[in-house]
Coordinates of C-alpha atoms in Angstrom, one line a residue:
Chain A
X1 CA -59.9 1.9 -30.1
X2 CA -62.2 4.3 -31.8
X3 CA -60.8 6.3 -34.8
X4 CA -62.9 9.3 -35.9
X5 CA -64.3 9.4 -39.4
X6 CA -65.1 12.5 -41.5
X7 CA -67.6 13.1 -44.2
X8 CA -71.3 12.5 -44.6
X9 CA -72.3 15.9 -43.6
X10 CA -74.9 16.2 -46.4
X11 CA -76.4 12.8 -45.6
X12 CA -76.6 13.8 -41.9
X13 CA -78.4 17.0 -42.7
X14 CA -80.9 15.1 -44.9
X15 CA -81.4 12.5 -42.2
X16 CA -82.3 15.2 -39.7
X17 CA -84.9 16.6 -42.2
X18 CA -86.3 13.2 -42.7
X19 CA -86.5 12.8 -38.9
X20 CA -88.4 16.1 -38.6
X21 CA -90.8 15.0 -41.3
X22 CA -91.4 11.7 -39.7
X23 CA -91.9 13.3 -36.3
X24 CA -94.6 15.5 -37.8
X25 CA -96.2 12.6 -39.5
X26 CA -99.2 13.1 -41.9
X27 CA -99.6 16.9 -42.2
X28 CA -103.4 16.2 -42.7
X29 CA -103.5 15.4 -39.0
X30 CA -103.2 18.3 -36.6
X31 CA -99.9 18.8 -34.9
X32 CA -99.5 17.5 -31.3
X33 CA -99.2 20.4 -28.8
X34 CA -97.0 20.5 -25.7
X35 CA -100.0 21.2 -23.6
X36 CA -101.8 18.1 -24.9
X37 CA -98.8 15.9 -24.0
X38 CA -98.6 17.5 -20.6
X39 CA -102.3 17.1 -19.8
X40 CA -103.1 13.9 -21.5
X41 CA -99.9 11.8 -21.5
X42 CA -99.1 12.7 -17.9
X43 CA -97.6 9.3 -16.9
X44 CA -95.2 9.5 -19.8
X45 CA -94.2 13.0 -18.6
X46 CA -93.8 11.7 -15.0
X47 CA -91.5 9.0 -16.1
X48 CA -89.3 11.4 -18.2
X49 CA -89.2 13.8 -15.3
X50 CA -88.2 11.1 -12.9
X51 CA -85.5 9.4 -14.9
X52 CA -84.4 12.6 -16.7
X53 CA -84.1 13.9 -13.1
X54 CA -85.7 17.3 -13.6
X55 CA -89.1 18.2 -12.4
X56 CA -90.5 20.4 -15.2
X57 CA -93.7 19.0 -17.0
X58 CA -93.3 21.5 -19.9
X59 CA -89.8 20.5 -20.7
X60 CA -90.6 16.7 -20.3
X61 CA -93.5 17.2 -22.7
X62 CA -91.3 19.0 -25.2
X63 CA -88.7 16.2 -24.9
X64 CA -91.4 13.5 -25.6
X65 CA -92.5 15.4 -28.6
X66 CA -89.0 15.9 -30.0
X67 CA -88.1 12.3 -29.3
X68 CA -91.2 11.1 -31.2
X69 CA -92.5 9.3 -28.0
X70 CA -89.2 7.4 -27.4
X71 CA -89.1 7.9 -23.6
X72 CA -85.5 6.9 -23.1
X73 CA -84.5 9.4 -25.8
X74 CA -86.6 12.0 -24.1
X75 CA -84.9 11.3 -20.8
X76 CA -81.5 11.8 -22.5
X77 CA -82.7 15.2 -23.8
X78 CA -83.6 16.3 -20.4
X79 CA -80.4 15.1 -18.9
X80 CA -78.5 17.1 -21.6
X81 CA -80.6 20.2 -21.0
X82 CA -79.7 20.3 -17.3
X83 CA -76.0 20.8 -18.0
X84 CA -77.0 24.2 -19.4
X85 CA -78.4 25.6 -16.1
X86 CA -76.8 26.8 -12.9
X87 CA -77.6 25.1 -9.5
X88 CA -79.1 27.6 -7.0
X89 CA -79.0 25.1 -4.0
X90 CA -80.6 22.2 -2.5
X91 CA -84.1 22.2 -1.0
X92 CA -85.2 21.1 2.5
X93 CA -86.1 17.4 2.4
X94 CA -89.7 17.1 1.2
X95 CA -92.1 15.9 4.0
X96 CA -94.3 13.2 2.5
X97 CA -96.2 13.0 5.8
X98 CA -97.7 16.4 4.9
X99 CA -98.6 15.4 1.4
X100 CA -101.9 16.5 -0.1
X101 CA -102.9 13.0 -0.6
X102 CA -104.5 12.0 -4.0
X103 CA -103.9 8.2 -3.5
X104 CA -102.9 6.2 -0.5
X105 CA -103.2 2.5 0.0
X106 CA -101.7 -0.2 2.2
X107 CA -101.7 -3.9 1.4
X108 CA -100.6 -4.6 5.0
X109 CA -103.3 -2.7 7.0
X110 CA -106.9 -2.6 6.2
X111 CA -108.1 -0.1 8.8
X112 CA -105.4 2.5 8.9
X113 CA -106.1 6.1 10.1
X114 CA -107.1 8.2 7.0
X115 CA -108.4 5.1 5.2
X116 CA -107.6 3.5 1.8
X117 CA -107.8 6.1 -0.9
X118 CA -107.7 4.7 -4.4
X119 CA -107.3 7.9 -6.3
X120 CA -106.8 7.7 -10.1
X121 CA -105.7 4.1 -10.6
X122 CA -105.6 1.4 -13.3
X123 CA -105.7 -1.2 -10.5
X124 CA -109.4 -2.2 -10.6
X125 CA -109.9 -1.5 -14.3
X126 CA -110.6 -4.5 -16.6
X127 CA -107.8 -3.9 -19.0
X128 CA -110.3 -4.1 -21.9
X129 CA -109.6 -1.6 -24.8
X130 CA -112.2 1.2 -24.4
X131 CA -113.3 1.8 -28.0
X132 CA -115.1 5.0 -26.9
X133 CA -111.7 6.6 -26.7
X134 CA -111.4 6.1 -30.5
X135 CA -113.5 9.2 -30.9
X136 CA -112.9 12.5 -29.3
X137 CA -115.5 13.0 -26.6
X138 CA -117.8 16.1 -26.7
X139 CA -117.6 16.6 -23.0
X140 CA -114.9 16.1 -20.6
X141 CA -115.5 13.6 -17.8
X142 CA -115.8 14.9 -14.3
X143 CA -115.0 13.0 -11.2
X144 CA -117.3 12.5 -8.2
X145 CA -116.6 14.7 -5.2
X146 CA -117.1 13.5 -1.6
X147 CA -118.8 16.0 0.8
X148 CA -115.5 16.3 2.6
X149 CA -111.7 16.3 1.8
X150 CA -109.6 13.4 2.9
X151 CA -108.6 13.3 6.6
X152 CA -105.9 15.8 7.6
X153 CA -104.1 13.1 9.5
X154 CA -102.6 10.5 7.2
X155 CA -99.8 8.9 9.2
X156 CA -97.4 6.8 7.2
X157 CA -97.9 3.1 7.8
X158 CA -94.3 2.7 9.0
X159 CA -94.9 5.3 11.7
X160 CA -97.9 3.3 13.0
X161 CA -95.8 0.0 13.3
X162 CA -93.1 2.1 14.8
X163 CA -95.1 2.8 17.9
X164 CA -95.0 -0.9 18.7
X165 CA -91.2 -1.2 18.0
X166 CA -91.8 -3.9 15.5
X167 CA -90.2 -2.1 12.5
X168 CA -86.7 -0.5 12.1
X169 CA -86.7 3.2 12.5
X170 CA -85.4 5.6 10.0
X171 CA -83.6 8.2 12.1
X172 CA -82.7 11.5 10.4
X173 CA -79.0 11.8 9.6
X174 CA -76.7 14.6 10.8
X175 CA -77.6 17.8 9.2
X176 CA -73.9 18.7 8.8
X177 CA -73.3 15.6 6.7
X178 CA -72.8 16.3 3.1
X179 CA -75.4 14.5 0.9
X180 CA -73.8 12.4 -1.9
X181 CA -74.7 13.8 -5.4
X182 CA -74.1 11.5 -8.4
X183 CA -74.4 14.5 -10.7
X184 CA -71.1 15.8 -9.2
X185 CA -69.2 12.9 -7.8
X186 CA -69.0 9.4 -9.4
X187 CA -70.2 6.3 -7.5
X188 CA -68.0 4.9 -4.9
X189 CA -68.2 1.4 -3.3
X190 CA -69.4 0.3 -0.9
X191 CA -72.1 2.8 -1.7
X192 CA -74.0 4.6 1.1
X193 CA -77.8 4.6 1.2
X194 CA -78.0 8.3 -0.2
X195 CA -76.0 7.3 -3.2
X196 CA -78.0 4.2 -3.8
X197 CA -81.4 6.0 -3.5
X198 CA -80.3 8.7 -5.9
X199 CA -79.2 6.2 -8.4
X200 CA -82.3 4.1 -8.1
X201 CA -84.5 7.2 -8.4
X202 CA -82.9 8.1 -11.7
X203 CA -82.6 4.5 -12.8
X204 CA -84.4 2.8 -15.5
X205 CA -87.9 1.6 -14.7
X206 CA -87.7 -1.6 -16.7
X207 CA -84.3 -2.6 -15.3
X208 CA -85.5 -2.0 -11.6
X209 CA -88.8 -3.7 -12.4
X210 CA -87.0 -6.9 -13.6
X211 CA -84.7 -6.8 -10.6
X212 CA -87.5 -6.3 -8.2
X213 CA -89.4 -9.2 -9.7
X214 CA -86.3 -11.4 -9.5
X215 CA -86.3 -10.9 -5.8
X216 CA -89.9 -12.0 -5.5
X217 CA -89.2 -15.2 -7.6
X218 CA -86.4 -16.3 -5.3
X219 CA -83.2 -14.5 -6.4
X220 CA -82.9 -12.8 -3.0
X221 CA -86.2 -13.3 -1.3
X222 CA -87.1 -10.9 1.4
X223 CA -90.9 -11.4 1.9
X224 CA -92.2 -7.9 1.1
X225 CA -95.5 -6.4 1.8
X226 CA -96.8 -3.2 0.1
X227 CA -96.7 -1.4 3.4
X228 CA -97.9 1.9 1.8
X229 CA -98.1 3.6 -1.4
X230 CA -99.0 7.3 -1.5
X231 CA -99.2 9.9 -4.2
X232 CA -99.9 13.5 -4.1
X233 CA -98.5 17.0 -3.9
X234 CA -95.8 18.1 -1.4
X235 CA -94.5 21.6 -0.9
X236 CA -90.9 22.3 -1.9
X237 CA -89.0 24.6 0.4
X238 CA -85.8 26.3 -0.3
X239 CA -83.7 28.5 2.0
X240 CA -82.1 31.3 -0.2
X241 CA -78.9 32.6 1.2
X242 CA -80.1 36.2 0.9
X243 CA -83.1 35.4 3.1
X244 CA -81.8 32.9 5.5
X245 CA -85.1 31.3 6.2
X246 CA -87.1 28.6 4.2
X247 CA -89.8 29.6 1.7
X248 CA -92.1 27.5 -0.4
X249 CA -91.1 27.8 -4.1
X250 CA -93.8 25.6 -5.4
X251 CA -95.5 22.1 -5.2
X252 CA -94.5 18.9 -6.9
X253 CA -96.4 15.6 -7.2
X254 CA -94.5 12.6 -5.8
X255 CA -95.2 8.9 -5.4
X256 CA -93.7 7.1 -2.3
X257 CA -93.6 3.4 -1.6
X258 CA -92.7 1.9 1.6
X259 CA -92.1 -1.8 1.4
X260 CA -92.0 -3.7 4.7
X261 CA -90.1 -6.9 4.8
X262 CA -89.9 -9.7 7.2
X263 CA -86.5 -10.0 9.0
X264 CA -85.6 -12.9 11.2
X265 CA -83.0 -10.8 13.2
X266 CA -79.5 -11.6 14.0
X267 CA -77.2 -11.7 17.0
X268 CA -77.7 -7.9 17.6
X269 CA -81.1 -7.2 16.2
X270 CA -84.3 -8.8 17.3
X271 CA -86.8 -10.1 14.8
X272 CA -88.6 -7.1 13.3
X273 CA -89.8 -5.7 10.0
X274 CA -87.3 -3.9 7.9
X275 CA -88.0 -1.4 5.0
X276 CA -87.2 -0.6 1.5
X277 CA -88.0 2.8 0.2
X278 CA -89.1 4.2 -3.3
X279 CA -89.7 7.8 -4.2
X280 CA -90.3 9.2 -7.6
X281 CA -91.5 12.5 -9.2
X282 CA -95.0 12.4 -10.5
X283 CA -97.1 9.3 -10.4
X284 CA -94.7 6.4 -11.2
X285 CA -96.1 3.8 -9.0
X286 CA -94.6 0.7 -10.7
X287 CA -91.2 2.4 -10.5
X288 CA -91.5 3.5 -6.9
X289 CA -92.5 -0.2 -5.9
X290 CA -89.6 -1.7 -7.9
X291 CA -87.3 0.9 -6.4
X292 CA -88.3 0.0 -2.9
X293 CA -87.7 -3.8 -3.5
X294 CA -84.3 -3.2 -4.9
X295 CA -83.4 -0.7 -2.1
X296 CA -84.3 -3.5 0.4
X297 CA -82.3 -6.0 -1.6
X298 CA -79.3 -3.7 -1.7
X299 CA -79.4 -3.5 2.1
X300 CA -78.6 -7.1 2.5
X301 CA -75.0 -6.8 3.6
X302 CA -75.9 -4.1 6.1
X303 CA -78.5 -6.4 7.6
X304 CA -76.2 -9.3 7.8
X305 CA -77.6 -11.3 5.0
X306 CA -75.2 -12.9 2.5
X307 CA -75.6 -11.1 -0.8
X308 CA -75.9 -13.9 -3.4
X309 CA -78.2 -12.6 -6.1
X310 CA -78.0 -9.9 -8.8
X311 CA -80.5 -7.5 -7.1
X312 CA -78.2 -7.7 -3.8
X313 CA -75.0 -6.9 -5.8
X314 CA -74.7 -3.2 -5.6
X315 CA -71.9 -2.8 -8.2
X316 CA -74.1 -4.8 -10.6
X317 CA -77.3 -2.9 -9.9
X318 CA -75.9 0.6 -9.6
X319 CA -73.6 0.5 -12.5
X320 CA -76.3 -0.7 -14.8
X321 CA -79.4 1.1 -13.7
X322 CA -78.9 4.4 -15.7
X323 CA -80.6 4.1 -19.0
X324 CA -78.8 7.2 -20.5
X325 CA -75.4 5.5 -19.8
X326 CA -76.6 2.1 -20.9
X327 CA -78.3 3.4 -24.0
X328 CA -75.2 5.4 -24.9
X329 CA -72.9 2.4 -24.6
X330 CA -75.0 -0.1 -26.4
X331 CA -75.9 2.4 -29.2
X332 CA -72.3 3.5 -29.8
X333 CA -71.8 0.1 -31.4
X334 CA -73.6 1.5 -34.4
X335 CA -71.2 4.3 -35.0
X336 CA -68.4 3.6 -37.6
X337 CA -65.8 1.2 -36.2
X338 CA -64.3 0.6 -39.7
X339 CA -60.6 0.8 -38.6
X340 CA -61.2 -1.4 -35.6
X341 CA -63.1 -3.9 -37.8
X342 CA -60.3 -3.9 -40.4
X343 CA -57.7 -4.8 -37.8
X344 CA -59.9 -7.6 -36.4
X345 CA -60.5 -8.9 -39.9
X346 CA -56.8 -9.2 -40.5
X347 CA -56.3 -11.0 -37.3
X348 CA -59.1 -13.5 -38.0
X349 CA -57.6 -14.1 -41.5
X350 CA -54.2 -14.8 -40.0
X351 CA -55.7 -17.1 -37.3
X352 CA -57.7 -18.9 -40.0
X353 CA -54.5 -19.5 -42.1
X354 CA -52.7 -21.0 -39.1
X355 CA -55.7 -23.2 -38.3
X356 CA -55.9 -24.5 -41.9
X357 CA -52.2 -25.0 -42.1
X358 CA -52.4 -27.0 -38.9
X359 CA -55.3 -29.1 -40.3
X360 CA -53.3 -29.9 -43.5
X361 CA -50.3 -30.9 -41.5
X362 CA -52.5 -33.3 -39.3
X363 CA -54.0 -34.8 -42.6
X364 CA -50.6 -35.3 -44.0
X365 CA -49.3 -37.4 -41.1
Chain B
X1 CA -92.8 11.5 12.3
X2 CA -92.2 14.7 10.6
X3 CA -89.1 16.5 11.9
X4 CA -90.3 19.8 10.4
X5 CA -88.1 22.1 8.5
X6 CA -84.7 23.3 9.5
X7 CA -84.7 26.9 10.7
X8 CA -88.5 27.2 11.2
X9 CA -88.1 27.4 15.1
X10 CA -85.6 30.1 15.0
X11 CA -87.7 32.4 12.6
X12 CA -88.8 35.8 13.7
X13 CA -92.5 36.7 13.4
X14 CA -91.5 39.1 10.5
X15 CA -89.8 36.2 8.7
X16 CA -92.7 33.8 9.3
X17 CA -95.1 36.4 7.9
X18 CA -92.8 36.9 4.8
X19 CA -92.4 33.2 4.4
X20 CA -96.2 32.8 4.2
X21 CA -96.8 35.5 1.5
X22 CA -93.8 34.4 -0.6
X23 CA -95.2 30.9 -0.5
X24 CA -98.6 32.1 -1.6
X25 CA -97.1 34.2 -4.4
X26 CA -95.0 31.3 -5.6
X27 CA -97.9 28.9 -5.8
X28 CA -100.3 31.4 -7.4
X29 CA -101.3 31.0 -10.9
X30 CA -99.8 33.4 -13.4
X31 CA -103.1 34.7 -14.6
X32 CA -104.1 35.5 -11.0
X33 CA -101.0 37.5 -10.4
X34 CA -101.4 39.4 -13.7
X35 CA -104.9 40.3 -12.9
X36 CA -103.9 41.4 -9.4
X37 CA -101.1 43.6 -10.8
X38 CA -103.4 45.1 -13.4
X39 CA -105.9 45.9 -10.7
X40 CA -103.5 47.9 -8.6
X41 CA -104.5 51.6 -8.5
X42 CA -100.9 52.8 -8.3
X43 CA -98.4 50.4 -9.9
X44 CA -94.9 51.1 -8.5
X45 CA -91.9 51.4 -10.8
X46 CA -89.0 49.3 -9.8
X47 CA -85.3 48.6 -10.7
X48 CA -83.8 45.3 -11.1
X49 CA -81.2 44.0 -8.6
X50 CA -81.2 40.6 -10.4
X51 CA -83.1 40.0 -13.6
X52 CA -85.1 36.8 -13.8
X53 CA -82.7 33.9 -14.1
X54 CA -83.6 30.2 -14.6
X55 CA -81.7 27.5 -12.7
X56 CA -82.1 24.3 -10.9
X57 CA -82.4 23.3 -7.2
X58 CA -81.8 19.7 -6.1
X59 CA -84.9 18.3 -4.4
X60 CA -84.2 16.2 -1.4
X61 CA -86.0 13.3 0.2
X62 CA -85.4 11.2 3.2
X63 CA -85.0 7.4 3.2
X64 CA -88.2 5.9 4.5
X65 CA -89.7 9.5 4.7
X66 CA -87.9 10.2 7.9
X67 CA -84.4 9.0 7.6
X68 CA -81.2 9.8 5.8
X69 CA -81.4 12.7 3.4
X70 CA -80.8 11.9 -0.3
X71 CA -81.0 13.7 -3.6
X72 CA -84.1 12.8 -5.5
X73 CA -83.6 14.9 -8.6
X74 CA -83.5 18.6 -9.6
X75 CA -86.4 20.9 -10.5
X76 CA -86.4 24.1 -12.6
X77 CA -86.8 27.4 -10.6
X78 CA -86.6 31.1 -11.6
X79 CA -85.3 33.8 -9.2
X80 CA -85.1 37.6 -9.4
X81 CA -84.6 40.5 -7.1
X82 CA -85.9 44.1 -7.5
X83 CA -86.3 47.4 -5.6
X84 CA -89.5 49.3 -5.7
X85 CA -89.6 53.0 -5.5
X86 CA -89.6 53.9 -1.8
X87 CA -86.9 51.4 -1.2
X88 CA -88.2 47.9 -0.4
X89 CA -86.4 45.0 -1.9
X90 CA -88.4 42.1 -3.2
X91 CA -87.2 38.6 -4.0
X92 CA -88.9 35.9 -6.1
X93 CA -88.1 32.2 -6.1
X94 CA -90.6 30.3 -8.1
X95 CA -90.8 26.8 -9.5
X96 CA -90.6 26.6 -13.3
X97 CA -89.2 28.9 -15.9
X98 CA -91.6 31.8 -16.0
X99 CA -89.9 35.1 -15.9
X100 CA -93.2 37.0 -15.5
X101 CA -94.5 35.0 -12.6
X102 CA -91.3 35.5 -10.6
X103 CA -91.3 39.3 -11.5
X104 CA -94.7 39.7 -10.2
X105 CA -94.0 37.6 -7.1
X106 CA -90.9 39.7 -6.3
X107 CA -92.9 43.0 -6.9
X108 CA -95.7 41.9 -4.5
X109 CA -93.1 40.8 -2.0
X110 CA -91.5 44.3 -2.1
X111 CA -95.0 45.9 -1.7
X112 CA -95.8 43.7 1.3
X113 CA -92.8 45.2 3.0
X114 CA -93.8 48.7 2.3
X115 CA -95.7 49.7 5.5
X116 CA -98.2 52.0 3.9
X117 CA -99.2 49.4 1.3
X118 CA -98.9 46.2 3.3
X119 CA -102.5 46.0 4.7
X120 CA -104.2 46.6 1.4
X121 CA -102.1 44.1 -0.6
X122 CA -102.7 41.5 2.2
X123 CA -106.4 42.1 2.2
X124 CA -107.0 42.4 -1.6
X125 CA -104.4 40.2 -3.0
X126 CA -102.5 37.8 -0.7
X127 CA -105.5 36.5 1.3
X128 CA -107.7 35.9 -1.8
X129 CA -104.8 34.1 -3.5
X130 CA -104.4 31.9 -0.5
X131 CA -108.1 31.2 -0.3
X132 CA -108.2 30.2 -3.9
X133 CA -105.2 27.9 -3.4
X134 CA -107.0 26.3 -0.4
X135 CA -110.1 25.9 -2.4
X136 CA -108.3 24.1 -5.4
X137 CA -106.6 21.9 -2.8
X138 CA -109.9 21.2 -1.1
X139 CA -111.6 20.3 -4.5
X140 CA -108.8 17.9 -5.4
X141 CA -109.0 16.3 -2.0
X142 CA -112.8 15.9 -2.2
X143 CA -112.3 14.0 -5.5
X144 CA -109.7 11.8 -3.9
X145 CA -111.9 11.2 -0.9
X146 CA -114.7 9.9 -3.2
X147 CA -112.4 7.0 -3.9
X148 CA -111.9 6.0 -0.3
X149 CA -112.7 2.4 0.2
X150 CA -115.5 1.7 2.8
X151 CA -114.7 -1.8 4.1
X152 CA -117.4 -3.9 5.5
X153 CA -117.3 -7.5 6.8
X154 CA -119.1 -10.1 4.8
X155 CA -120.9 -12.7 6.9
X156 CA -120.7 -16.0 4.9
X157 CA -123.4 -18.6 5.0
X158 CA -127.0 -18.2 5.9
X159 CA -128.6 -17.9 9.4
X160 CA -125.3 -17.4 11.2
X161 CA -125.9 -17.5 15.0

């Protein structure tokens, strides 16, 4: 039971002021601008947009500034903001095959059409601190340009395997089917793939990373290959009611991961590769990969595997993936529980008296 | 592979043309649109049918890129509608929360539907905006392509026959 308490208004106001002062830091140092966060802490912005579940780099940058760099707090701020806005509709599904590719790699195929495009990646850096960055540079670095753009034709790796029939096919669903929306209806079990993917897309990167890792270490092994990771811009199309045809309303950056997993087959299905899918706003590659591993693990029942491990337990995964819910429930423990605690205290005192009386009785016998 | 976009096949050529310029206007930079508006010889007056309003749209993806639709997350969008003198109605639906961008997009959408102004706006504004978007895209793509891995096979050992 939680009993509300009153009082402390002055202390709370002063705490807010102290928070604002700490947020600003040393006034001798120039204040951080939203544009600086948006342009120079882009991967933090991308994570906040993905898990905050709103694509808006300005708002995500503002949330990061307000939260003093606490990304889970920033995600909470963005989630709270969304409740103030009306929903105009749902977009057409984005088409990642028509992405303006900035990065596209496959760990499964070396010579895939369109090639391996590294893009802006930490992968082959040495992870040595770069002390040059201690100083502000006089000139901005400028990347090399190839004479030509990347190939127009960048087929998804899964579509290449598809032509041999060695990989399961993801068929489009019925257009009349209503798409599950966790912002409007609570989770139901067993969950459908659309519920799971929305939950994972909003889910905490750290939680999904640990779960994905657990599948690799033997807690639900499914032999994954990094089939393809691609990152770049896709057009977003909406069909406004008053127009009746789809128009592009902008472009967003997304990261997509296709894991391909060995599958021995079962009575009905021949041996083939199965797939796990990850998709995020911005460039959240670790998250997209972890999401794809967990998506595949959660398909175990559907594929006739016996779910035995945490990553395959959809109630466990889906109920605990959301860091706004998790953070709220863990952190509510620091709110005053004085009345609760008083009653517990009385009960423990009573139990202790009974325990000691029993001990005295045993000693007297 | 791609199953395309619902409704594209059934569009009329007028709708396809409008779809193109509305997309160009939505993806233009605000400064470009402001300069284009300032550069008009005869800026029309207009009345609001719906003032700029910020809201959200749910962005959808497909499992595996081609499969079951799912809700990825929302994005901010601003919309408005206006009528220019002469009668054409323009709509704007633009990513983000910029009321000026969507207003200019809707105003140019209306002008593109005004027969006596269409050709000039197309030639002097829409086509150059489209070209500058293609150039920006090409520039980003050339930088990406400079990071394309050129594999070669190493022959190990000496004097391999």
